[in-house]
Amino acid sequence: MTNNKYKILVVEDEKNIRNLISNILQSSNYQVIEAATYCSAISLYASYHPDLILLDLGLPDQDGMCVIEKIREESLVPIIVLSARSDESDKVDALDAGANDYIMKPFGSAELLARVRSSLRNSRYNSDMSRVPNTCFMYRDLVIDYDARRVFIEKNEIKLTQNEYNIVAFLSQHSGKVMTYHSIIKKIWGYADNGSIKKLQVNMANIRKKFGEKIGENIYIVNELGIGYRMNGNEEYRVEE
């Protein structure tokens, strides 16, 4: 009987790998729920509401990307992809769809547990942020409602992924200041690896596109080349009711 409050849904069709992952997690006192297909993953998610999902993309009945898309229709639960797919495009597609992290197979138990801890830690931070009462950031026609975790430009809601929102919220909380790549990566993902800056740049490119900024424009967010990013605005635009 475990005493860890965290439930983790492991979605992996290969039994040996699924058993290995489950053993690693259970050795650290996580509660584990196992699924081998898309259908069982969605059903178990609805029944148990896990705190985190570890997801293989190569499922027999549906591509694992469909799991991400389905879950993101209603939930921001952390999703870590575990996949043998090594193409950068596969990683980018998974992150763009709403995955929080992407781990290549094969992986070590220490790395897996570190990524799990990081995602759960960031999830707690995000939940705390979502409960900040009646607080928003305003700059020109940009409004960030921290309480509802929603972003608007010209009163039109901008649909951001979880990571995209977290980046925008973090930059806005330090508006007018240059936040280094390292500081953003540490706050959003909790760790850095060889692909961290590329991952941040991909997310930022998507944010700029959704904000309607053309190449070279710095209406809301300024790219300090080789250093980091700065959200335009200053303290007078942060309003607390």
PDB file of C-alpha atoms in Angstrom:
ATOM      1  CA  MET A   1       0.000   0.000   0.000  1.00  0.00           C
ATOM      2  CA  THR A   2       1.534   3.305  -1.073  1.00  0.00           C
ATOM      3  CA  ASN A   3       1.220   6.620   0.762  1.00  0.00           C
ATOM      4  CA  ASN A   4       2.066   8.885  -2.180  1.00  0.00           C
ATOM      5  CA  LYS A   5      -0.927  10.994  -3.150  1.00  0.00           C
ATOM      6  CA  TYR A   6       0.097  11.175  -6.819  1.00  0.00           C
ATOM      7  CA  LYS A   7      -1.590   8.870  -9.341  1.00  0.00           C
ATOM      8  CA  ILE A   8       0.206   8.307 -12.635  1.00  0.00           C
ATOM      9  CA  LEU A   9      -1.425   6.814 -15.729  1.00  0.00           C
ATOM     10  CA  VAL A  10       1.087   4.817 -17.793  1.00  0.00           C
ATOM     11  CA  VAL A  11      -0.056   4.376 -21.406  1.00  0.00           C
ATOM     12  CA  GLU A  12       2.213   1.839 -23.116  1.00  0.00           C
ATOM     13  CA  ASP A  13       1.246  -1.102 -25.327  1.00  0.00           C
ATOM     14  CA  GLU A  14       4.432  -3.150 -24.805  1.00  0.00           C
ATOM     15  CA  LYS A  15       3.934  -5.128 -21.611  1.00  0.00           C
ATOM     16  CA  ASN A  16       7.625  -5.421 -20.698  1.00  0.00           C
ATOM     17  CA  ILE A  17       8.169  -1.684 -20.980  1.00  0.00           C
ATOM     18  CA  ARG A  18       4.911  -0.946 -19.165  1.00  0.00           C
ATOM     19  CA  ASN A  19       5.938  -3.242 -16.315  1.00  0.00           C
ATOM     20  CA  LEU A  20       9.377  -1.624 -16.138  1.00  0.00           C
ATOM     21  CA  ILE A  21       7.927   1.882 -15.930  1.00  0.00           C
ATOM     22  CA  SER A  22       5.388   0.809 -13.339  1.00  0.00           C
ATOM     23  CA  ASN A  23       8.086  -0.796 -11.192  1.00  0.00           C
ATOM     24  CA  ILE A  24      10.231   2.352 -11.349  1.00  0.00           C
ATOM     25  CA  LEU A  25       7.306   4.526 -10.297  1.00  0.00           C
ATOM     26  CA  GLN A  26       6.048   2.181  -7.589  1.00  0.00           C
ATOM     27  CA  SER A  27       9.557   2.003  -6.109  1.00  0.00           C
ATOM     28  CA  SER A  28       9.174   5.740  -5.469  1.00  0.00           C
ATOM     29  CA  ASN A  29       5.699   5.214  -3.982  1.00  0.00           C
ATOM     30  CA  TYR A  30       3.664   6.588  -6.869  1.00  0.00           C
ATOM     31  CA  GLN A  31       0.271   5.045  -7.483  1.00  0.00           C
ATOM     32  CA  VAL A  32       0.233   3.548 -10.993  1.00  0.00           C
ATOM     33  CA  ILE A  33      -2.673   2.960 -13.385  1.00  0.00           C
ATOM     34  CA  GLU A  34      -1.855   1.036 -16.573  1.00  0.00           C
ATOM     35  CA  ALA A  35      -3.345   1.261 -20.069  1.00  0.00           C
ATOM     36  CA  ALA A  36      -2.260  -0.458 -23.299  1.00  0.00           C
ATOM     37  CA  THR A  37      -4.585   1.267 -25.794  1.00  0.00           C
ATOM     38  CA  TYR A  38      -6.086   4.645 -26.626  1.00  0.00           C
ATOM     39  CA  CYS A  39      -9.556   3.514 -25.565  1.00  0.00           C
ATOM     40  CA  SER A  40      -8.451   2.184 -22.195  1.00  0.00           C
ATOM     41  CA  ALA A  41      -6.312   5.283 -21.591  1.00  0.00           C
ATOM     42  CA  ILE A  42      -9.267   7.641 -22.101  1.00  0.00           C
ATOM     43  CA  SER A  43     -11.556   5.453 -20.015  1.00  0.00           C
ATOM     44  CA  LEU A  44      -9.079   5.153 -17.136  1.00  0.00           C
ATOM     45  CA  TYR A  45      -8.339   8.861 -17.244  1.00  0.00           C
ATOM     46  CA  ALA A  46     -12.037   9.651 -16.869  1.00  0.00           C
ATOM     47  CA  SER A  47     -12.380   7.182 -13.990  1.00  0.00           C
ATOM     48  CA  TYR A  48      -9.249   7.971 -11.963  1.00  0.00           C
ATOM     49  CA  HIS A  49      -8.291  11.578 -12.906  1.00  0.00           C
ATOM     50  CA  PRO A  50      -4.537  10.943 -12.581  1.00  0.00           C
ATOM     51  CA  ASP A  51      -2.082  13.652 -11.605  1.00  0.00           C
ATOM     52  CA  LEU A  52       0.226  12.866 -14.534  1.00  0.00           C
ATOM     53  CA  ILE A  53       0.228  10.792 -17.730  1.00  0.00           C
ATOM     54  CA  LEU A  54       3.227   8.939 -19.186  1.00  0.00           C
ATOM     55  CA  LEU A  55       2.370   8.304 -22.825  1.00  0.00           C
ATOM     56  CA  ASP A  56       3.815   6.148 -25.584  1.00  0.00           C
ATOM     57  CA  LEU A  57       2.870   7.408 -29.063  1.00  0.00           C
ATOM     58  CA  GLY A  58       2.802   3.996 -30.785  1.00  0.00           C
ATOM     59  CA  LEU A  59      -0.526   2.619 -29.589  1.00  0.00           C
ATOM     60  CA  PRO A  60      -2.318  -0.192 -31.475  1.00  0.00           C
ATOM     61  CA  ASP A  61      -5.758   1.419 -31.902  1.00  0.00           C
ATOM     62  CA  GLN A  62      -4.929   5.139 -32.219  1.00  0.00           C
ATOM     63  CA  ASP A  63      -1.781   7.235 -32.413  1.00  0.00           C
ATOM     64  CA  GLY A  64      -0.737   8.544 -29.023  1.00  0.00           C
ATOM     65  CA  MET A  65      -1.141  12.085 -30.335  1.00  0.00           C
ATOM     66  CA  CYS A  66      -4.897  11.460 -30.193  1.00  0.00           C
ATOM     67  CA  VAL A  67      -4.594  10.909 -26.440  1.00  0.00           C
ATOM     68  CA  ILE A  68      -2.944  14.316 -26.039  1.00  0.00           C
ATOM     69  CA  GLU A  69      -5.567  16.030 -28.166  1.00  0.00           C
ATOM     70  CA  LYS A  70      -8.467  14.352 -26.344  1.00  0.00           C
ATOM     71  CA  ILE A  71      -7.129  15.100 -22.860  1.00  0.00           C
ATOM     72  CA  ARG A  72      -6.340  18.712 -23.747  1.00  0.00           C
ATOM     73  CA  GLU A  73      -9.980  19.293 -24.665  1.00  0.00           C
ATOM     74  CA  GLU A  74     -10.773  19.339 -20.954  1.00  0.00           C
ATOM     75  CA  SER A  75      -7.655  19.133 -18.814  1.00  0.00           C
ATOM     76  CA  LEU A  76      -4.191  20.583 -18.215  1.00  0.00           C
ATOM     77  CA  VAL A  77      -2.935  17.426 -16.472  1.00  0.00           C
ATOM     78  CA  PRO A  78       0.821  17.051 -17.146  1.00  0.00           C
ATOM     79  CA  ILE A  79       1.616  14.691 -20.046  1.00  0.00           C
ATOM     80  CA  ILE A  80       5.108  13.285 -20.593  1.00  0.00           C
ATOM     81  CA  VAL A  81       5.645  11.506 -23.904  1.00  0.00           C
ATOM     82  CA  LEU A  82       7.908   8.440 -23.864  1.00  0.00           C
ATOM     83  CA  SER A  83       8.756   7.560 -27.448  1.00  0.00           C
ATOM     84  CA  ALA A  84      11.326   5.969 -29.719  1.00  0.00           C
ATOM     85  CA  ARG A  85      10.467   8.530 -32.412  1.00  0.00           C
ATOM     86  CA  SER A  86      13.596  10.652 -32.746  1.00  0.00           C
ATOM     87  CA  ASP A  87      12.669  13.140 -35.478  1.00  0.00           C
ATOM     88  CA  GLU A  88      12.557  16.716 -34.286  1.00  0.00           C
ATOM     89  CA  SER A  89       9.207  17.142 -36.027  1.00  0.00           C
ATOM     90  CA  ASP A  90       7.689  14.397 -33.827  1.00  0.00           C
ATOM     91  CA  LYS A  91       8.877  16.179 -30.694  1.00  0.00           C
ATOM     92  CA  VAL A  92       7.621  19.549 -31.918  1.00  0.00           C
ATOM     93  CA  ASP A  93       4.224  18.104 -32.898  1.00  0.00           C
ATOM     94  CA  ALA A  94       3.779  16.490 -29.481  1.00  0.00           C
ATOM     95  CA  LEU A  95       4.779  19.654 -27.619  1.00  0.00           C
ATOM     96  CA  ASP A  96       2.571  21.804 -29.834  1.00  0.00           C
ATOM     97  CA  ALA A  97      -0.363  19.462 -29.196  1.00  0.00           C
ATOM     98  CA  GLY A  98       0.008  20.038 -25.464  1.00  0.00           C
ATOM     99  CA  ALA A  99       2.585  17.577 -24.120  1.00  0.00           C
ATOM    100  CA  ASN A 100       4.641  19.007 -21.273  1.00  0.00           C
ATOM    101  CA  ASP A 101       7.758  16.966 -21.928  1.00  0.00           C
ATOM    102  CA  TYR A 102       9.248  14.436 -24.359  1.00  0.00           C
ATOM    103  CA  ILE A 103      11.637  11.657 -23.326  1.00  0.00           C
ATOM    104  CA  MET A 104      13.409   9.500 -25.873  1.00  0.00           C
ATOM    105  CA  LYS A 105      13.557   5.732 -25.445  1.00  0.00           C
ATOM    106  CA  PRO A 106      15.630   4.163 -24.048  1.00  0.00           C
ATOM    107  CA  PHE A 107      15.788   6.203 -20.856  1.00  0.00           C
ATOM    108  CA  GLY A 108      17.223   5.740 -17.371  1.00  0.00           C
ATOM    109  CA  SER A 109      15.132   5.390 -14.245  1.00  0.00           C
ATOM    110  CA  ALA A 110      16.793   8.413 -12.612  1.00  0.00           C
ATOM    111  CA  GLU A 111      15.963  10.638 -15.589  1.00  0.00           C
ATOM    112  CA  LEU A 112      12.372   9.400 -15.722  1.00  0.00           C
ATOM    113  CA  LEU A 113      11.801  10.073 -12.035  1.00  0.00           C
ATOM    114  CA  ALA A 114      13.422  13.499 -12.294  1.00  0.00           C
ATOM    115  CA  ARG A 115      11.125  14.457 -15.190  1.00  0.00           C
ATOM    116  CA  VAL A 116       8.092  13.174 -13.272  1.00  0.00           C
ATOM    117  CA  ARG A 117       9.034  15.196 -10.183  1.00  0.00           C
ATOM    118  CA  SER A 118       9.603  18.280 -12.317  1.00  0.00           C
ATOM    119  CA  SER A 119       6.244  17.995 -14.080  1.00  0.00           C
ATOM    120  CA  LEU A 120       4.374  17.447 -10.820  1.00  0.00           C
ATOM    121  CA  ARG A 121       6.215  20.357  -9.211  1.00  0.00           C
ATOM    122  CA  ASN A 122       5.350  22.657 -12.110  1.00  0.00           C
ATOM    123  CA  SER A 123       1.764  21.438 -12.034  1.00  0.00           C
ATOM    124  CA  ARG A 124       1.496  22.487  -8.392  1.00  0.00           C
ATOM    125  CA  TYR A 125       2.972  25.888  -9.261  1.00  0.00           C
ATOM    126  CA  ASN A 126       0.501  26.329 -12.124  1.00  0.00           C
ATOM    127  CA  SER A 127      -2.418  25.377  -9.873  1.00  0.00           C
ATOM    128  CA  ASP A 128      -1.306  27.923  -7.308  1.00  0.00           C
ATOM    129  CA  MET A 129      -1.050  30.573 -10.022  1.00  0.00           C
ATOM    130  CA  SER A 130      -4.545  29.759 -11.246  1.00  0.00           C
ATOM    131  CA  ARG A 131      -5.909  30.487  -7.781  1.00  0.00           C
ATOM    132  CA  VAL A 132      -4.451  34.011  -7.525  1.00  0.00           C
ATOM    133  CA  PRO A 133      -7.672  36.029  -6.968  1.00  0.00           C
ATOM    134  CA  ASN A 134      -8.782  38.856  -9.248  1.00  0.00           C
ATOM    135  CA  THR A 135      -5.367  39.569 -10.716  1.00  0.00           C
ATOM    136  CA  CYS A 136      -4.642  40.536 -14.282  1.00  0.00           C
ATOM    137  CA  PHE A 137      -1.965  42.061 -16.484  1.00  0.00           C
ATOM    138  CA  MET A 138      -2.806  44.684 -19.100  1.00  0.00           C
ATOM    139  CA  TYR A 139      -0.608  46.206 -21.787  1.00  0.00           C
ATOM    140  CA  ARG A 140      -2.116  48.015 -24.754  1.00  0.00           C
ATOM    141  CA  ASP A 141      -4.802  45.611 -26.027  1.00  0.00           C
ATOM    142  CA  LEU A 142      -3.294  42.551 -24.288  1.00  0.00           C
ATOM    143  CA  VAL A 143      -5.022  41.263 -21.157  1.00  0.00           C
ATOM    144  CA  ILE A 144      -3.857  38.260 -19.122  1.00  0.00           C
ATOM    145  CA  ASP A 145      -6.398  37.016 -16.600  1.00  0.00           C
ATOM    146  CA  TYR A 146      -4.316  35.029 -14.110  1.00  0.00           C
ATOM    147  CA  ASP A 147      -7.358  33.863 -12.179  1.00  0.00           C
ATOM    148  CA  ALA A 148      -8.948  32.235 -15.250  1.00  0.00           C
ATOM    149  CA  ARG A 149      -5.635  31.458 -17.008  1.00  0.00           C
ATOM    150  CA  ARG A 150      -6.939  33.195 -20.144  1.00  0.00           C
ATOM    151  CA  VAL A 151      -5.313  35.641 -22.567  1.00  0.00           C
ATOM    152  CA  PHE A 152      -7.081  38.238 -24.696  1.00  0.00           C
ATOM    153  CA  ILE A 153      -6.009  40.633 -27.451  1.00  0.00           C
ATOM    154  CA  GLU A 154      -8.536  43.239 -28.541  1.00  0.00           C
ATOM    155  CA  LYS A 155     -11.079  41.323 -26.387  1.00  0.00           C
ATOM    156  CA  ASN A 156     -10.572  38.185 -28.507  1.00  0.00           C
ATOM    157  CA  GLU A 157      -9.400  35.148 -26.542  1.00  0.00           C
ATOM    158  CA  ILE A 158      -6.053  33.710 -27.639  1.00  0.00           C
ATOM    159  CA  LYS A 159      -6.003  29.927 -27.277  1.00  0.00           C
ATOM    160  CA  LEU A 160      -2.652  28.938 -25.794  1.00  0.00           C
ATOM    161  CA  THR A 161      -1.307  25.545 -24.759  1.00  0.00           C
ATOM    162  CA  GLN A 162      -0.418  25.058 -21.103  1.00  0.00           C
ATOM    163  CA  ASN A 163       3.285  25.727 -21.679  1.00  0.00           C
ATOM    164  CA  GLU A 164       2.582  28.733 -23.902  1.00  0.00           C
ATOM    165  CA  TYR A 165       0.346  30.272 -21.236  1.00  0.00           C
ATOM    166  CA  ASN A 166       2.931  29.613 -18.522  1.00  0.00           C
ATOM    167  CA  ILE A 167       5.637  31.347 -20.561  1.00  0.00           C
ATOM    168  CA  VAL A 168       3.436  34.378 -21.243  1.00  0.00           C
ATOM    169  CA  ALA A 169       2.325  34.582 -17.594  1.00  0.00           C
ATOM    170  CA  PHE A 170       5.908  34.310 -16.324  1.00  0.00           C
ATOM    171  CA  LEU A 171       7.170  37.025 -18.680  1.00  0.00           C
ATOM    172  CA  SER A 172       4.264  39.308 -17.779  1.00  0.00           C
ATOM    173  CA  GLN A 173       4.997  38.924 -14.065  1.00  0.00           C
ATOM    174  CA  HIS A 174       8.456  40.348 -14.833  1.00  0.00           C
ATOM    175  CA  SER A 175       7.366  42.823 -17.521  1.00  0.00           C
ATOM    176  CA  GLY A 176      10.002  45.298 -18.597  1.00  0.00           C
ATOM    177  CA  LYS A 177      12.809  42.958 -17.519  1.00  0.00           C
ATOM    178  CA  VAL A 178      14.852  40.631 -19.715  1.00  0.00           C
ATOM    179  CA  MET A 179      14.315  37.045 -18.591  1.00  0.00           C
ATOM    180  CA  THR A 180      17.143  34.767 -19.711  1.00  0.00           C
ATOM    181  CA  TYR A 181      16.554  31.528 -21.572  1.00  0.00           C
ATOM    182  CA  HIS A 182      17.808  29.676 -18.496  1.00  0.00           C
ATOM    183  CA  SER A 183      15.448  31.416 -16.073  1.00  0.00           C
ATOM    184  CA  ILE A 184      12.420  30.787 -18.307  1.00  0.00           C
ATOM    185  CA  ILE A 185      13.336  27.136 -18.905  1.00  0.00           C
ATOM    186  CA  LYS A 186      13.937  26.531 -15.185  1.00  0.00           C
ATOM    187  CA  LYS A 187      10.598  28.092 -14.225  1.00  0.00           C
ATOM    188  CA  ILE A 188       8.496  26.395 -16.926  1.00  0.00           C
ATOM    189  CA  TRP A 189      10.122  22.950 -17.181  1.00  0.00           C
ATOM    190  CA  GLY A 190      12.211  22.782 -14.026  1.00  0.00           C
ATOM    191  CA  TYR A 191      15.331  21.446 -15.752  1.00  0.00           C
ATOM    192  CA  ALA A 192      17.486  22.067 -18.827  1.00  0.00           C
ATOM    193  CA  ASP A 193      18.781  19.659 -21.468  1.00  0.00           C
ATOM    194  CA  ASN A 194      20.325  19.928 -24.932  1.00  0.00           C
ATOM    195  CA  GLY A 195      16.957  20.657 -26.546  1.00  0.00           C
ATOM    196  CA  SER A 196      15.619  23.117 -23.979  1.00  0.00           C
ATOM    197  CA  ILE A 197      16.372  26.348 -25.844  1.00  0.00           C
ATOM    198  CA  LYS A 198      14.949  24.924 -29.079  1.00  0.00           C
ATOM    199  CA  LYS A 199      11.816  23.838 -27.194  1.00  0.00           C
ATOM    200  CA  LEU A 200      11.446  27.345 -25.744  1.00  0.00           C
ATOM    201  CA  GLN A 201      11.965  28.940 -29.169  1.00  0.00           C
ATOM    202  CA  VAL A 202       9.310  26.698 -30.732  1.00  0.00           C
ATOM    203  CA  ASN A 203       6.829  27.676 -28.028  1.00  0.00           C
ATOM    204  CA  MET A 204       7.706  31.356 -28.422  1.00  0.00           C
ATOM    205  CA  ALA A 205       7.275  31.204 -32.199  1.00  0.00           C
ATOM    206  CA  ASN A 206       3.799  29.766 -31.679  1.00  0.00           C
ATOM    207  CA  ILE A 207       2.967  32.467 -29.128  1.00  0.00           C
ATOM    208  CA  ARG A 208       4.037  35.220 -31.530  1.00  0.00           C
ATOM    209  CA  LYS A 209       1.972  33.681 -34.319  1.00  0.00           C
ATOM    210  CA  LYS A 210      -1.112  33.451 -32.117  1.00  0.00           C
ATOM    211  CA  PHE A 211      -0.557  37.032 -30.947  1.00  0.00           C
ATOM    212  CA  GLY A 212      -0.549  38.097 -34.593  1.00  0.00           C
ATOM    213  CA  GLU A 213       2.996  39.450 -34.523  1.00  0.00           C
ATOM    214  CA  LYS A 214       4.872  39.429 -37.808  1.00  0.00           C
ATOM    215  CA  ILE A 215       8.580  38.647 -38.105  1.00  0.00           C
ATOM    216  CA  GLY A 216      10.561  41.543 -36.677  1.00  0.00           C
ATOM    217  CA  GLU A 217       7.637  42.971 -34.717  1.00  0.00           C
ATOM    218  CA  ASN A 218       8.021  43.315 -30.961  1.00  0.00           C
ATOM    219  CA  ILE A 219       4.614  44.622 -29.943  1.00  0.00           C
ATOM    220  CA  TYR A 220       4.236  42.477 -26.846  1.00  0.00           C
ATOM    221  CA  ILE A 221       7.374  40.352 -26.434  1.00  0.00           C
ATOM    222  CA  VAL A 222      10.910  41.410 -27.362  1.00  0.00           C
ATOM    223  CA  ASN A 223      13.518  38.820 -28.340  1.00  0.00           C
ATOM    224  CA  GLU A 224      16.839  39.806 -26.786  1.00  0.00           C
ATOM    225  CA  LEU A 225      18.976  37.798 -29.214  1.00  0.00           C
ATOM    226  CA  GLY A 226      21.164  35.230 -27.525  1.00  0.00           C
ATOM    227  CA  ILE A 227      19.944  36.242 -24.055  1.00  0.00           C
ATOM    228  CA  GLY A 228      16.218  35.752 -23.578  1.00  0.00           C
ATOM    229  CA  TYR A 229      12.853  37.502 -23.844  1.00  0.00           C
ATOM    230  CA  ARG A 230      11.224  40.616 -22.385  1.00  0.00           C
ATOM    231  CA  MET A 231       7.523  41.353 -22.078  1.00  0.00           C
ATOM    232  CA  ASN A 232       6.733  44.981 -22.872  1.00  0.00           C
ATOM    233  CA  GLY A 233       4.952  46.903 -20.153  1.00  0.00           C
ATOM    234  CA  ASN A 234       5.724  47.945 -16.614  1.00  0.00           C
ATOM    235  CA  GLU A 235       4.334  47.772 -13.100  1.00  0.00           C
ATOM    236  CA  GLU A 236       1.592  50.310 -13.714  1.00  0.00           C
ATOM    237  CA  TYR A 237      -0.127  47.863 -16.050  1.00  0.00           C
ATOM    238  CA  ARG A 238      -0.414  45.114 -13.436  1.00  0.00           C
ATOM    239  CA  VAL A 239      -3.764  45.564 -11.740  1.00  0.00           C
ATOM    240  CA  GLU A 240      -4.998  43.868  -8.591  1.00  0.00           C
ATOM    241  CA  GLU A 241      -8.648  44.341  -7.674  1.00  0.00           C
TER     242      GLU A 241
END
